[in-house]
Short mmCIF file of C-alpha atoms in Angstrom, two decimals:
data_model
loop_
_atom_site.label_atom_id
_atom_site.label_comp_id
_atom_site.label_asym_id
_atom_site.label_seq_id
_atom_site.Cartn_x
_atom_site.Cartn_y
_atom_site.Cartn_z
CA MET A 1 -9.83 57.19 -3.41
CA ASP A 2 -10.13 55.14 -0.25
CA ASP A 3 -8.84 51.62 0.27
CA ARG A 4 -12.19 49.97 -0.32
CA GLN A 5 -12.61 51.48 -3.76
CA ALA A 6 -9.12 50.39 -4.70
CA ILE A 7 -10.04 46.69 -4.56
CA GLU A 8 -10.88 45.74 -8.10
CA ARG A 9 -12.91 42.76 -9.11
CA PRO A 10 -10.45 40.69 -11.12
CA ARG A 11 -11.55 38.69 -14.15
CA ALA A 12 -9.34 35.74 -13.26
CA ARG A 13 -8.60 33.81 -10.09
CA LEU A 14 -5.56 31.54 -10.23
CA PHE A 15 -3.84 29.02 -8.00
CA VAL A 16 -0.06 29.42 -7.73
CA GLU A 17 2.59 27.47 -5.84
CA ASP A 18 4.78 30.41 -4.79
CA THR A 19 4.50 32.39 -1.57
CA LEU A 20 2.13 35.35 -1.70
CA ALA A 21 3.04 38.56 0.10
CA CYS A 22 3.24 42.28 -0.71
CA ASP A 23 5.54 42.92 -3.68
CA ALA A 24 6.09 39.20 -4.30
CA ARG A 25 6.44 38.24 -7.95
CA PRO A 26 5.09 34.68 -8.14
CA MET A 27 5.71 32.62 -11.27
CA LEU A 28 2.69 31.85 -13.40
CA ALA A 29 2.61 28.55 -15.26
CA PRO A 30 2.78 28.85 -19.06
CA GLY A 31 -0.88 27.80 -19.32
CA GLN A 32 -1.87 30.56 -16.89
CA ALA A 33 0.14 33.17 -18.79
CA HIS A 34 -1.52 32.07 -22.02
CA TYR A 35 -4.95 32.19 -20.39
CA LEU A 36 -4.48 35.72 -19.07
CA SER A 37 -2.85 37.28 -22.10
CA HIS A 38 -4.47 35.38 -24.98
CA VAL A 39 -7.80 34.04 -23.75
CA LEU A 40 -8.85 36.92 -21.49
CA ARG A 41 -6.60 39.39 -23.42
CA LEU A 42 -5.52 41.12 -20.23
CA GLY A 43 -2.58 43.50 -20.52
CA ALA A 44 -0.25 45.34 -18.17
CA GLY A 45 -2.24 47.10 -15.42
CA ALA A 46 -5.06 44.54 -15.18
CA THR A 47 -5.55 42.72 -11.89
CA VAL A 48 -5.88 39.03 -11.09
CA ALA A 49 -6.68 37.20 -7.86
CA LEU A 50 -4.11 34.67 -6.64
CA PHE A 51 -4.19 32.03 -3.89
CA ASN A 52 -1.81 29.24 -2.93
CA GLY A 53 -3.61 27.33 -0.18
CA ARG A 54 -1.50 28.93 2.57
CA ASP A 55 -1.45 32.71 2.42
CA GLY A 56 -5.04 33.70 1.73
CA GLU A 57 -6.20 35.46 -1.45
CA TRP A 58 -4.27 38.36 -2.94
CA GLN A 59 -4.78 40.98 -5.56
CA ALA A 60 -1.93 41.04 -8.07
CA ARG A 61 -1.34 43.31 -11.04
CA ILE A 62 -0.03 42.33 -14.44
CA THR A 63 3.23 44.16 -15.13
CA GLU A 64 4.06 42.60 -18.46
CA ALA A 65 2.05 40.44 -20.83
CA GLY A 66 2.51 39.01 -24.29
CA GLY A 67 4.75 36.70 -26.24
CA GLY A 68 3.74 33.73 -24.09
CA ARG A 69 4.82 35.46 -20.88
CA CYS A 70 2.87 37.18 -18.16
CA ALA A 71 4.47 38.75 -15.09
CA VAL A 72 2.57 39.90 -12.03
CA VAL A 73 3.33 41.72 -8.81
CA VAL A 74 1.34 41.02 -5.65
CA GLU A 75 -0.29 44.11 -4.16
CA ARG A 76 -2.59 43.34 -1.26
CA CYS A 77 -4.29 40.59 0.68
CA VAL A 78 -8.04 40.55 0.06
CA ARG A 79 -8.99 37.49 2.16
CA ALA A 80 -7.20 35.84 5.04
CA GLN A 81 -6.55 32.10 4.83
CA CYS A 82 -9.20 29.99 6.52
CA ASP A 83 -9.64 26.26 6.30
CA GLY A 84 -12.82 24.46 5.37
CA ALA A 85 -14.23 21.31 6.90
CA ASP A 86 -11.81 18.40 7.37
CA LEU A 87 -13.71 15.99 5.13
CA TRP A 88 -12.08 13.47 2.82
CA LEU A 89 -13.81 11.84 -0.11
CA VAL A 90 -12.64 8.23 -0.43
CA PHE A 91 -13.92 6.72 -3.66
CA ALA A 92 -13.47 3.79 -5.99
CA PRO A 93 -11.98 5.21 -9.18
CA VAL A 94 -14.28 5.32 -12.19
CA LYS A 95 -13.74 6.16 -15.84
CA ARG A 96 -12.25 9.40 -17.05
CA ALA A 97 -15.39 11.52 -17.43
CA PRO A 98 -17.03 10.64 -14.11
CA ILE A 99 -13.74 10.80 -12.18
CA ALA A 100 -13.14 14.32 -13.51
CA LEU A 101 -16.67 15.19 -12.45
CA ILE A 102 -16.09 13.77 -8.97
CA ALA A 103 -12.85 15.74 -8.55
CA ALA A 104 -14.40 19.01 -9.71
CA LYS A 105 -17.69 18.73 -7.86
CA ALA A 106 -16.13 17.42 -4.64
CA THR A 107 -13.83 20.45 -4.71
CA GLU A 108 -16.82 22.77 -5.03
CA LEU A 109 -18.48 20.85 -2.22
CA GLY A 110 -15.51 21.61 0.02
CA VAL A 111 -13.58 18.36 0.52
CA ALA A 112 -10.11 18.64 2.06
CA ALA A 113 -8.77 15.55 0.27
CA LEU A 114 -9.61 13.11 -2.52
CA TRP A 115 -8.48 9.52 -2.04
CA PRO A 116 -8.97 6.97 -4.84
CA VAL A 117 -9.17 3.46 -3.38
CA PHE A 118 -9.35 0.24 -5.41
CA THR A 119 -12.09 -2.03 -4.11
CA ARG A 120 -12.79 -5.57 -5.34
CA HIS A 121 -15.37 -4.46 -7.92
CA THR A 122 -13.52 -1.38 -9.10
CA ALA A 123 -13.47 -1.59 -12.91
CA VAL A 124 -10.54 0.71 -13.64
CA SER A 125 -6.99 -0.28 -12.79
CA ARG A 126 -5.15 3.03 -12.63
CA VAL A 127 -5.74 6.66 -11.75
CA ASN A 128 -4.11 9.69 -13.33
CA VAL A 129 -3.32 11.60 -10.14
CA GLY A 130 -1.94 14.59 -12.05
CA ARG A 131 -5.17 14.97 -13.98
CA LEU A 132 -7.24 14.66 -10.79
CA ARG A 133 -5.17 17.45 -9.28
CA ALA A 134 -5.65 19.62 -12.37
CA ASN A 135 -9.44 19.07 -12.17
CA ALA A 136 -9.37 20.04 -8.49
CA ILE A 137 -7.26 23.17 -9.08
CA GLU A 138 -9.56 24.39 -11.85
CA ALA A 139 -12.63 23.88 -9.67
CA ALA A 140 -10.95 25.58 -6.68
CA GLU A 141 -10.12 28.61 -8.84
CA GLN A 142 -13.72 28.90 -9.93
CA CYS A 143 -15.55 28.22 -6.68
CA GLY A 144 -13.64 30.70 -4.54
CA ARG A 145 -11.87 28.24 -2.24
CA LEU A 146 -8.63 29.32 -0.62
CA ASP A 147 -7.07 25.87 -0.93
CA VAL A 148 -7.00 22.90 -3.27
CA PRO A 149 -7.96 19.43 -2.00
CA ALA A 150 -5.00 17.13 -1.46
CA ILE A 151 -4.91 14.05 -3.66
CA ILE A 152 -3.94 11.07 -1.51
CA GLU A 153 -1.93 8.35 -3.28
CA PRO A 154 -4.30 5.61 -4.56
CA VAL A 155 -4.16 2.32 -2.61
CA ARG A 156 -6.07 -0.95 -2.43
CA PHE A 157 -9.05 -1.26 -0.07
CA ALA A 158 -7.15 -3.52 2.37
CA GLU A 159 -4.32 -1.00 2.67
CA MET A 160 -6.78 1.83 3.25
CA MET A 161 -8.42 -0.18 6.02
CA ALA A 162 -5.10 -1.19 7.60
CA GLY A 163 -3.85 2.38 7.76
CA TRP A 164 -7.08 4.18 8.61
CA PRO A 165 -6.56 6.92 11.23
CA PRO A 166 -8.95 5.91 14.03
CA ASP A 167 -9.73 9.52 14.97
CA ARG A 168 -11.35 10.12 11.58
CA ARG A 169 -15.00 9.07 11.26
CA LEU A 170 -15.81 7.16 8.09
CA VAL A 171 -19.28 7.60 6.59
CA VAL A 172 -19.94 4.68 4.23
CA CYS A 173 -22.52 5.09 1.46
CA ASP A 174 -24.17 1.68 1.65
CA GLU A 175 -26.35 0.70 -1.29
CA THR A 176 -27.67 -2.53 0.23
CA GLY A 177 -30.80 -0.79 1.48
CA ARG A 178 -30.07 -1.83 5.06
CA ALA A 179 -28.28 1.28 6.31
CA PRO A 180 -30.09 4.05 8.17
CA PRO A 181 -31.19 7.04 6.05
CA ILE A 182 -28.37 9.57 5.65
CA ALA A 183 -30.08 12.52 7.39
CA GLU A 184 -30.94 10.39 10.42
CA ALA A 185 -27.49 8.77 10.56
CA LEU A 186 -25.56 12.02 10.19
CA SER A 187 -27.72 13.88 12.71
CA GLY A 188 -26.92 11.07 15.14
CA ALA A 189 -23.22 10.97 14.25
CA ALA A 190 -22.91 14.73 14.66
CA ARG A 191 -23.85 14.29 18.32
CA LEU A 192 -21.12 11.68 18.96
CA PRO A 193 -18.21 12.54 21.24
CA LYS A 194 -15.99 14.83 19.25
CA GLY A 195 -13.28 13.10 17.24
CA GLY A 196 -11.49 16.31 16.36
CA GLY A 197 -13.96 17.00 13.60
CA LYS A 198 -12.19 14.70 11.15
CA TRP A 199 -14.47 12.97 8.67
CA ALA A 200 -14.43 10.94 5.47
CA LEU A 201 -17.12 9.80 3.06
CA LEU A 202 -16.58 6.43 1.34
CA VAL A 203 -18.32 5.62 -1.94
CA GLY A 204 -17.97 2.28 -3.67
CA PRO A 205 -17.74 1.40 -7.36
CA GLU A 206 -20.69 0.81 -9.72
CA GLY A 207 -20.68 -2.87 -8.75
CA GLY A 208 -20.95 -2.02 -5.04
CA PHE A 209 -18.85 -3.25 -2.16
CA THR A 210 -18.39 -6.98 -1.69
CA ARG A 211 -19.92 -8.72 1.30
CA SER A 212 -16.46 -9.08 2.86
CA GLU A 213 -15.66 -5.40 2.32
CA LEU A 214 -18.93 -4.42 4.01
CA ASP A 215 -18.26 -6.88 6.82
CA ALA A 216 -14.78 -5.44 7.36
CA LEU A 217 -16.21 -1.91 7.44
CA GLY A 218 -18.99 -2.97 9.79
CA LYS A 219 -16.50 -4.08 12.45
CA LEU A 220 -14.87 -0.70 12.79
CA PRO A 221 -15.93 1.62 15.61
CA PHE A 222 -15.41 4.78 13.57
CA VAL A 223 -17.74 3.74 10.71
CA THR A 224 -21.25 5.18 10.13
CA ARG A 225 -23.24 3.47 7.37
CA VAL A 226 -25.73 5.63 5.51
CA GLY A 227 -28.38 4.93 2.90
CA LEU A 228 -29.09 7.20 -0.07
CA GLY A 229 -32.64 6.23 -0.88
CA PRO A 230 -34.40 3.63 -2.97
CA ARG A 231 -32.90 4.29 -6.41
CA ILE A 232 -29.63 2.91 -7.75
CA LEU A 233 -27.24 5.86 -7.89
CA ARG A 234 -24.20 6.00 -10.10
CA ALA A 235 -20.97 6.21 -8.14
CA ASP A 236 -20.41 9.86 -9.01
CA THR A 237 -23.99 10.79 -8.09
CA ALA A 238 -23.68 9.00 -4.75
CA ALA A 239 -20.42 10.82 -3.99
CA LEU A 240 -21.84 14.25 -4.72
CA ALA A 241 -25.14 13.57 -2.98
CA GLY A 242 -23.35 12.24 0.11
CA LEU A 243 -21.02 15.24 0.26
CA ALA A 244 -23.92 17.70 -0.13
CA CYS A 245 -25.86 16.04 2.70
CA TRP A 246 -22.76 16.00 4.92
CA GLN A 247 -22.08 19.71 4.34
CA ALA A 248 -25.74 20.57 4.96
CA ILE A 249 -26.08 18.54 8.16
CA ILE A 250 -22.57 18.58 9.67
CA GLY A 251 -20.33 20.86 7.63
CA ASP A 252 -19.92 24.51 6.75
CA TRP A 253 -23.29 24.86 5.02
CA ARG A 254 -24.83 25.13 8.49
CA GLN A 255 -23.51 28.66 8.87
CA ARG A 256 -25.16 31.67 7.39
CA GLY A 257 -22.98 34.29 5.81
CA GLU A 258 -21.83 36.09 2.72
CA PRO A 259 -20.15 33.91 0.10
CA GLU A 260 -16.39 33.63 0.61
CA MET B 1 -39.54 -24.84 -10.44
CA ASP B 2 -41.52 -22.44 -8.29
CA ASP B 3 -42.56 -18.93 -9.24
CA ARG B 4 -39.74 -17.23 -7.39
CA GLN B 5 -37.05 -19.12 -9.23
CA ALA B 6 -38.69 -18.29 -12.53
CA ILE B 7 -37.90 -14.56 -12.14
CA GLU B 8 -34.69 -14.03 -14.04
CA ARG B 9 -32.37 -11.11 -13.58
CA PRO B 10 -32.45 -9.42 -16.98
CA ARG B 11 -29.39 -7.76 -18.46
CA ALA B 12 -31.37 -4.84 -19.84
CA ARG B 13 -34.06 -2.54 -18.47
CA LEU B 14 -35.90 -0.48 -21.04
CA PHE B 15 -38.55 2.23 -21.08
CA VAL B 16 -41.36 1.68 -23.59
CA GLU B 17 -44.43 3.72 -24.48
CA ASP B 18 -46.87 0.83 -25.01
CA THR B 19 -49.14 -0.72 -22.40
CA LEU B 20 -47.59 -3.55 -20.40
CA ALA B 21 -49.72 -6.55 -19.45
CA CYS B 22 -49.49 -10.33 -19.70
CA ASP B 23 -48.94 -11.45 -23.30
CA ALA B 24 -48.64 -7.86 -24.56
CA ARG B 25 -46.17 -7.40 -27.41
CA PRO B 26 -44.91 -3.82 -26.99
CA MET B 27 -42.95 -2.20 -29.79
CA LEU B 28 -39.29 -1.57 -29.15
CA ALA B 29 -37.70 1.48 -30.74
CA PRO B 30 -35.07 0.70 -33.40
CA GLY B 31 -32.30 1.85 -31.04
CA GLN B 32 -33.55 -0.52 -28.34
CA ALA B 33 -33.72 -3.44 -30.77
CA HIS B 34 -30.17 -2.68 -31.89
CA TYR B 35 -28.98 -2.42 -28.28
CA LEU B 36 -30.49 -5.77 -27.30
CA SER B 37 -29.50 -7.79 -30.33
CA HIS B 38 -26.20 -6.19 -31.35
CA VAL B 39 -24.71 -4.54 -28.27
CA LEU B 40 -25.80 -7.06 -25.62
CA ARG B 41 -26.10 -9.85 -28.26
CA LEU B 42 -29.25 -11.23 -26.69
CA GLY B 43 -31.19 -13.77 -28.71
CA ALA B 44 -34.61 -15.41 -28.58
CA GLY B 45 -35.34 -16.72 -25.10
CA ALA B 46 -33.44 -14.01 -23.18
CA THR B 47 -35.38 -11.76 -20.82
CA VAL B 48 -35.52 -7.99 -20.51
CA ALA B 49 -37.20 -5.73 -17.95
CA LEU B 50 -39.68 -3.19 -19.28
CA PHE B 51 -41.45 -0.23 -17.68
CA ASN B 52 -43.63 2.54 -19.10
CA GLY B 53 -44.28 4.85 -16.16
CA ARG B 54 -47.84 3.54 -15.65
CA ASP B 55 -47.98 -0.25 -15.33
CA GLY B 56 -45.05 -1.15 -13.08
CA GLU B 57 -42.05 -3.21 -14.16
CA TRP B 58 -42.49 -6.36 -16.23
CA GLN B 59 -40.38 -9.28 -17.32
CA ALA B 60 -40.53 -9.78 -21.08
CA ARG B 61 -38.94 -12.44 -23.24
CA ILE B 62 -37.30 -11.96 -26.61
CA THR B 63 -39.13 -14.01 -29.22
CA GLU B 64 -37.19 -12.94 -32.25
CA ALA B 65 -33.96 -10.98 -32.67
CA GLY B 66 -31.68 -10.02 -35.52
CA GLY B 67 -31.70 -8.07 -38.75
CA GLY B 68 -32.37 -4.82 -36.90
CA ARG B 69 -35.54 -6.18 -35.32
CA CYS B 70 -36.26 -7.46 -31.85
CA ALA B 71 -39.67 -8.69 -30.76
CA VAL B 72 -40.66 -9.37 -27.16
CA VAL B 73 -43.63 -10.81 -25.32
CA VAL B 74 -44.52 -9.61 -21.82
CA GLU B 75 -44.66 -12.40 -19.24
CA ARG B 76 -45.14 -11.16 -15.70
CA CYS B 77 -45.22 -8.12 -13.48
CA VAL B 78 -42.20 -7.98 -11.17
CA ARG B 79 -42.90 -4.64 -9.45
CA ALA B 80 -46.12 -2.74 -8.99
CA GLN B 81 -46.20 0.91 -10.06
CA CYS B 82 -45.48 3.36 -7.25
CA ASP B 83 -44.81 7.02 -7.54
CA GLY B 84 -41.84 8.87 -6.08
CA ALA B 85 -41.82 12.26 -4.42
CA ASP B 86 -43.64 15.07 -6.21
CA LEU B 87 -40.58 17.28 -6.65
CA TRP B 88 -39.89 19.41 -9.71
CA LEU B 89 -36.49 20.74 -10.63
CA VAL B 90 -36.86 24.22 -12.15
CA PHE B 91 -33.55 25.38 -13.58
CA ALA B 92 -32.02 27.97 -15.85
CA PRO B 93 -30.78 26.08 -18.91
CA VAL B 94 -27.02 25.72 -19.24
CA LYS B 95 -24.80 24.41 -22.00
CA ARG B 96 -25.11 20.95 -23.50
CA ALA B 97 -22.81 18.97 -21.21
CA PRO B 98 -24.05 20.35 -17.88
CA ILE B 99 -27.70 20.25 -18.94
CA ALA B 100 -27.34 16.56 -19.85
CA LEU B 101 -25.75 16.02 -16.46
CA ILE B 102 -28.60 17.84 -14.71
CA ALA B 103 -31.22 15.75 -16.54
CA ALA B 104 -29.50 12.45 -15.78
CA LYS B 105 -28.57 13.15 -12.17
CA ALA B 106 -31.91 14.76 -11.30
CA THR B 107 -33.61 11.63 -12.65
CA GLU B 108 -31.44 9.44 -10.40
CA LEU B 109 -32.25 11.79 -7.54
CA GLY B 110 -35.94 11.18 -8.09
CA VAL B 111 -37.46 14.34 -9.55
CA ALA B 112 -40.96 14.09 -11.01
CA ALA B 113 -40.41 16.84 -13.57
CA LEU B 114 -37.68 18.95 -15.14
CA TRP B 115 -38.60 22.51 -16.08
CA PRO B 116 -36.09 24.72 -17.94
CA VAL B 117 -36.83 28.39 -17.25
CA PHE B 118 -35.06 31.34 -18.88
CA THR B 119 -34.00 33.89 -16.29
CA ARG B 120 -32.44 37.29 -17.07
CA HIS B 121 -28.86 36.01 -16.80
CA THR B 122 -29.42 32.70 -18.56
CA ALA B 123 -26.67 32.43 -21.18
CA VAL B 124 -28.28 29.90 -23.53
CA SER B 125 -31.27 30.80 -25.66
CA ARG B 126 -32.82 27.44 -26.47
CA VAL B 127 -33.25 23.98 -25.00
CA ASN B 128 -33.39 20.70 -26.88
CA VAL B 129 -36.35 19.17 -25.06
CA GLY B 130 -36.08 15.89 -26.97
CA ARG B 131 -32.49 15.44 -25.88
CA LEU B 132 -33.38 16.26 -22.26
CA ARG B 133 -36.05 13.59 -22.40
CA ALA B 134 -33.59 11.07 -23.87
CA ASN B 135 -31.11 11.83 -21.05
CA ALA B 136 -33.88 11.33 -18.50
CA ILE B 137 -35.08 8.05 -20.05
CA GLU B 138 -31.57 6.60 -20.09
CA ALA B 139 -31.02 7.54 -16.45
CA ALA B 140 -34.42 6.15 -15.44
CA GLU B 141 -33.61 2.83 -17.15
CA GLN B 142 -30.36 2.59 -15.22
CA CYS B 143 -31.43 3.77 -11.78
CA GLY B 144 -34.43 1.46 -11.41
CA ARG B 145 -37.17 4.12 -11.46
CA LEU B 146 -40.63 3.09 -12.58
CA ASP B 147 -41.28 6.37 -14.34
CA VAL B 148 -39.46 9.03 -16.34
CA PRO B 149 -39.53 12.66 -15.22
CA ALA B 150 -41.84 14.86 -17.27
CA ILE B 151 -40.12 17.64 -19.21
CA ILE B 152 -42.18 20.80 -18.84
CA GLU B 153 -42.12 23.16 -21.83
CA PRO B 154 -39.43 25.85 -21.30
CA VAL B 155 -40.76 29.34 -20.52
CA ARG B 156 -39.41 32.71 -19.40
CA PHE B 157 -39.06 33.47 -15.68
CA ALA B 158 -42.02 35.92 -15.70
CA GLU B 159 -44.30 33.30 -17.25
CA MET B 160 -43.20 30.71 -14.72
CA MET B 161 -43.97 33.13 -11.91
CA ALA B 162 -47.34 34.14 -13.36
CA GLY B 163 -48.50 30.57 -13.73
CA TRP B 164 -47.01 29.06 -10.58
CA PRO B 165 -49.41 26.65 -8.86
CA PRO B 166 -49.77 28.13 -5.35
CA ASP B 167 -50.12 24.72 -3.71
CA ARG B 168 -46.57 23.78 -4.75
CA ARG B 169 -43.79 24.99 -2.42
CA LEU B 170 -40.82 26.52 -4.22
CA VAL B 171 -37.39 26.08 -2.64
CA VAL B 172 -35.06 28.70 -4.13
CA CYS B 173 -31.30 28.09 -4.07
CA ASP B 174 -30.13 31.58 -3.16
CA GLU B 175 -26.43 32.29 -3.69
CA THR B 176 -26.48 35.76 -2.10
CA GLY B 177 -25.35 34.36 1.25
CA ARG B 178 -28.40 35.80 3.00
CA ALA B 179 -30.69 32.77 2.93
CA PRO B 180 -30.94 30.35 5.85
CA PRO B 181 -28.81 27.19 5.58
CA ILE B 182 -30.59 24.49 3.58
CA ALA B 183 -30.85 21.87 6.36
CA GLU B 184 -32.35 24.42 8.77
CA ALA B 185 -34.72 25.86 6.15
CA LEU B 186 -35.95 22.48 4.89
CA SER B 187 -36.41 21.07 8.38
CA GLY B 188 -38.57 24.10 9.11
CA ALA B 189 -40.44 23.90 5.81
CA ALA B 190 -41.16 20.21 6.32
CA ARG B 191 -43.19 21.14 9.42
CA LEU B 192 -45.33 23.68 7.55
CA PRO B 193 -49.03 22.97 7.09
CA LYS B 194 -49.23 20.35 4.41
CA GLY B 195 -49.50 21.67 0.88
CA GLY B 196 -50.28 18.31 -0.63
CA GLY B 197 -46.63 17.37 -0.62
CA LYS B 198 -45.93 19.26 -3.84
CA TRP B 199 -42.48 20.78 -4.06
CA ALA B 200 -40.07 22.36 -6.52
CA LEU B 201 -36.42 23.35 -6.33
CA LEU B 202 -35.36 26.43 -8.31
CA VAL B 203 -31.73 26.91 -9.36
CA GLY B 204 -30.54 29.99 -11.22
CA PRO B 205 -27.96 30.39 -13.97
CA GLU B 206 -24.19 30.82 -13.49
CA GLY B 207 -24.72 34.57 -13.30
CA GLY B 208 -27.26 34.22 -10.49
CA PHE B 209 -30.72 35.70 -10.23
CA THR B 210 -31.17 39.43 -10.71
CA ARG B 211 -32.21 41.60 -7.80
CA SER B 212 -35.68 41.98 -9.29
CA GLU B 213 -36.06 38.22 -9.79
CA LEU B 214 -35.11 37.64 -6.16
CA ASP B 215 -37.47 40.41 -5.04
CA ALA B 216 -40.32 38.85 -7.03
CA LEU B 217 -39.60 35.44 -5.50
CA GLY B 218 -39.34 36.93 -2.02
CA LYS B 219 -42.91 38.25 -2.19
CA LEU B 220 -44.47 34.84 -2.71
CA PRO B 221 -45.90 32.96 0.27
CA PHE B 222 -44.94 29.54 -1.10
CA VAL B 223 -41.22 30.34 -1.46
CA THR B 224 -38.49 29.04 0.88
CA ARG B 225 -35.03 30.49 0.24
CA VAL B 226 -32.09 28.23 1.07
CA GLY B 227 -28.33 28.74 1.14
CA LEU B 228 -25.81 26.15 -0.05
CA GLY B 229 -22.74 27.21 1.87
CA PRO B 230 -19.88 29.62 1.40
CA ARG B 231 -18.44 28.46 -1.92
CA ILE B 232 -19.65 29.47 -5.38
CA LEU B 233 -21.32 26.40 -6.85
CA ARG B 234 -21.80 25.83 -10.54
CA ALA B 235 -25.46 25.70 -11.54
CA ASP B 236 -25.39 21.92 -12.07
CA THR B 237 -23.67 21.32 -8.73
CA ALA B 238 -26.21 23.50 -6.93
CA ALA B 239 -29.09 21.63 -8.56
CA LEU B 240 -27.77 18.19 -7.59
CA ALA B 241 -26.75 19.27 -4.10
CA GLY B 242 -30.13 20.88 -3.48
CA LEU B 243 -32.01 17.79 -4.70
CA ALA B 244 -29.88 15.47 -2.56
CA CYS B 245 -30.52 17.57 0.56
CA TRP B 246 -34.25 17.72 -0.20
CA GLN B 247 -34.49 13.93 -0.63
CA ALA B 248 -32.49 13.36 2.56
CA ILE B 249 -34.47 15.80 4.71
CA ILE B 250 -37.97 15.75 3.18
CA GLY B 251 -38.15 13.11 0.47
CA ASP B 252 -37.97 9.37 0.02
CA TRP B 253 -34.44 8.98 1.36
CA ARG B 254 -35.92 9.23 4.85
CA GLN B 255 -37.28 5.71 4.58
CA ARG B 256 -35.26 2.63 5.14
CA GLY B 257 -35.74 -0.26 2.78
CA GLU B 258 -34.39 -2.50 0.09
CA PRO B 259 -33.51 -0.76 -3.16
CA GLU B 260 -36.44 -0.60 -5.59
#
């Protein structure tokens, strides 16, 4: 049996915190152990795929399962770590269902970080960062990413503006109807002098940005305003649509290749 | 008071079946009457916006509300009917939550029709067409569209292929990693000899298309295969991402203008 045949297609792909290397025995969280042994009913000898955002993806084998425990030993690296596009999604927090959707879909769409920012018209007053991270981990496990987007600590709009890293371009989804169309604006922005390839997409709340927020954004040299067509999009739709267009025009969807 | 001032900004925007014209008294569905009089607590004298997909958008005034009834009289046209892009979304049906999401988001993203098609790997066996239509109507009311996407009767993949109108280009979201990137493919397709501007986006089920389905699609002259990057997208994410890219590169997001 040659090496290629020995790589099995595992039924589960899990994110772990521990270091992954040959013969490592990373800890699985209780929920992961339950999932493997009781939901998927995998026993000793079955394989799982593991990644931790740093060491690539590894094949591991279950050595012991049952009674709420599941132990694994890491066998071999199946994919080397590689980073995706450096794109943040900065968004006004919304209610529980759409914010979970934003976290999951933005992860699939390859964002490096999720940053909830409270604008003037934001209707919710707090964000469950732990739940956002759980949504992102679950989506990362399923979509084949080698990392999980960072969740940046929620702040108010003014603080975001004050601390914005000037080498990161900020693409603002502008629903006033006065911004250039997104494909035109991003094609133009992609030709700008390189800023290290750092980007962010900013999406406002259902009530939109205030005039003063838009004015403040308009004064910044690293801001590109983009329009998303004639219909009124929900905040989550605008976020996902903006990310998809960015990946298609500027990001890693421009390359051909086998799925990761 | 001049005419401009007389246009009020209504708190509700509803889709009705009846003809809209000056002094018409369209029927509201019981759910709409309840929504206006008990949820929004609007009484006689308040205005609502109405559209029916044919006659544009009209201002109507409540003449009587309460006791489960709500009567309105149509006063004036506030927007003339105009049609959006002629883009169908053809998709393998998924479970209840993601299919509702697809219907709502595709409506916001401007599709003219939704067509559920059963492919070989489609995991669900039936589609609630009435519920799909309700999802689409609700989204159309909220996003400012003047029409509601048609729901085309679900069929099997072979029937869809056999009856495909050859003047409608079919953009296939191909997850094999071998299709050209979507921005490149759509930019090329947009320069093709005009086919009347009729388009469709086809998205497969979670399990992907079969080899024979892809082979059948590959033989058709009106098919453009597109890739959506290196990550594995859920079917609903792929549908929304594909529609957003299409609108940005080919559709009505290319125009600048005030929101509808």
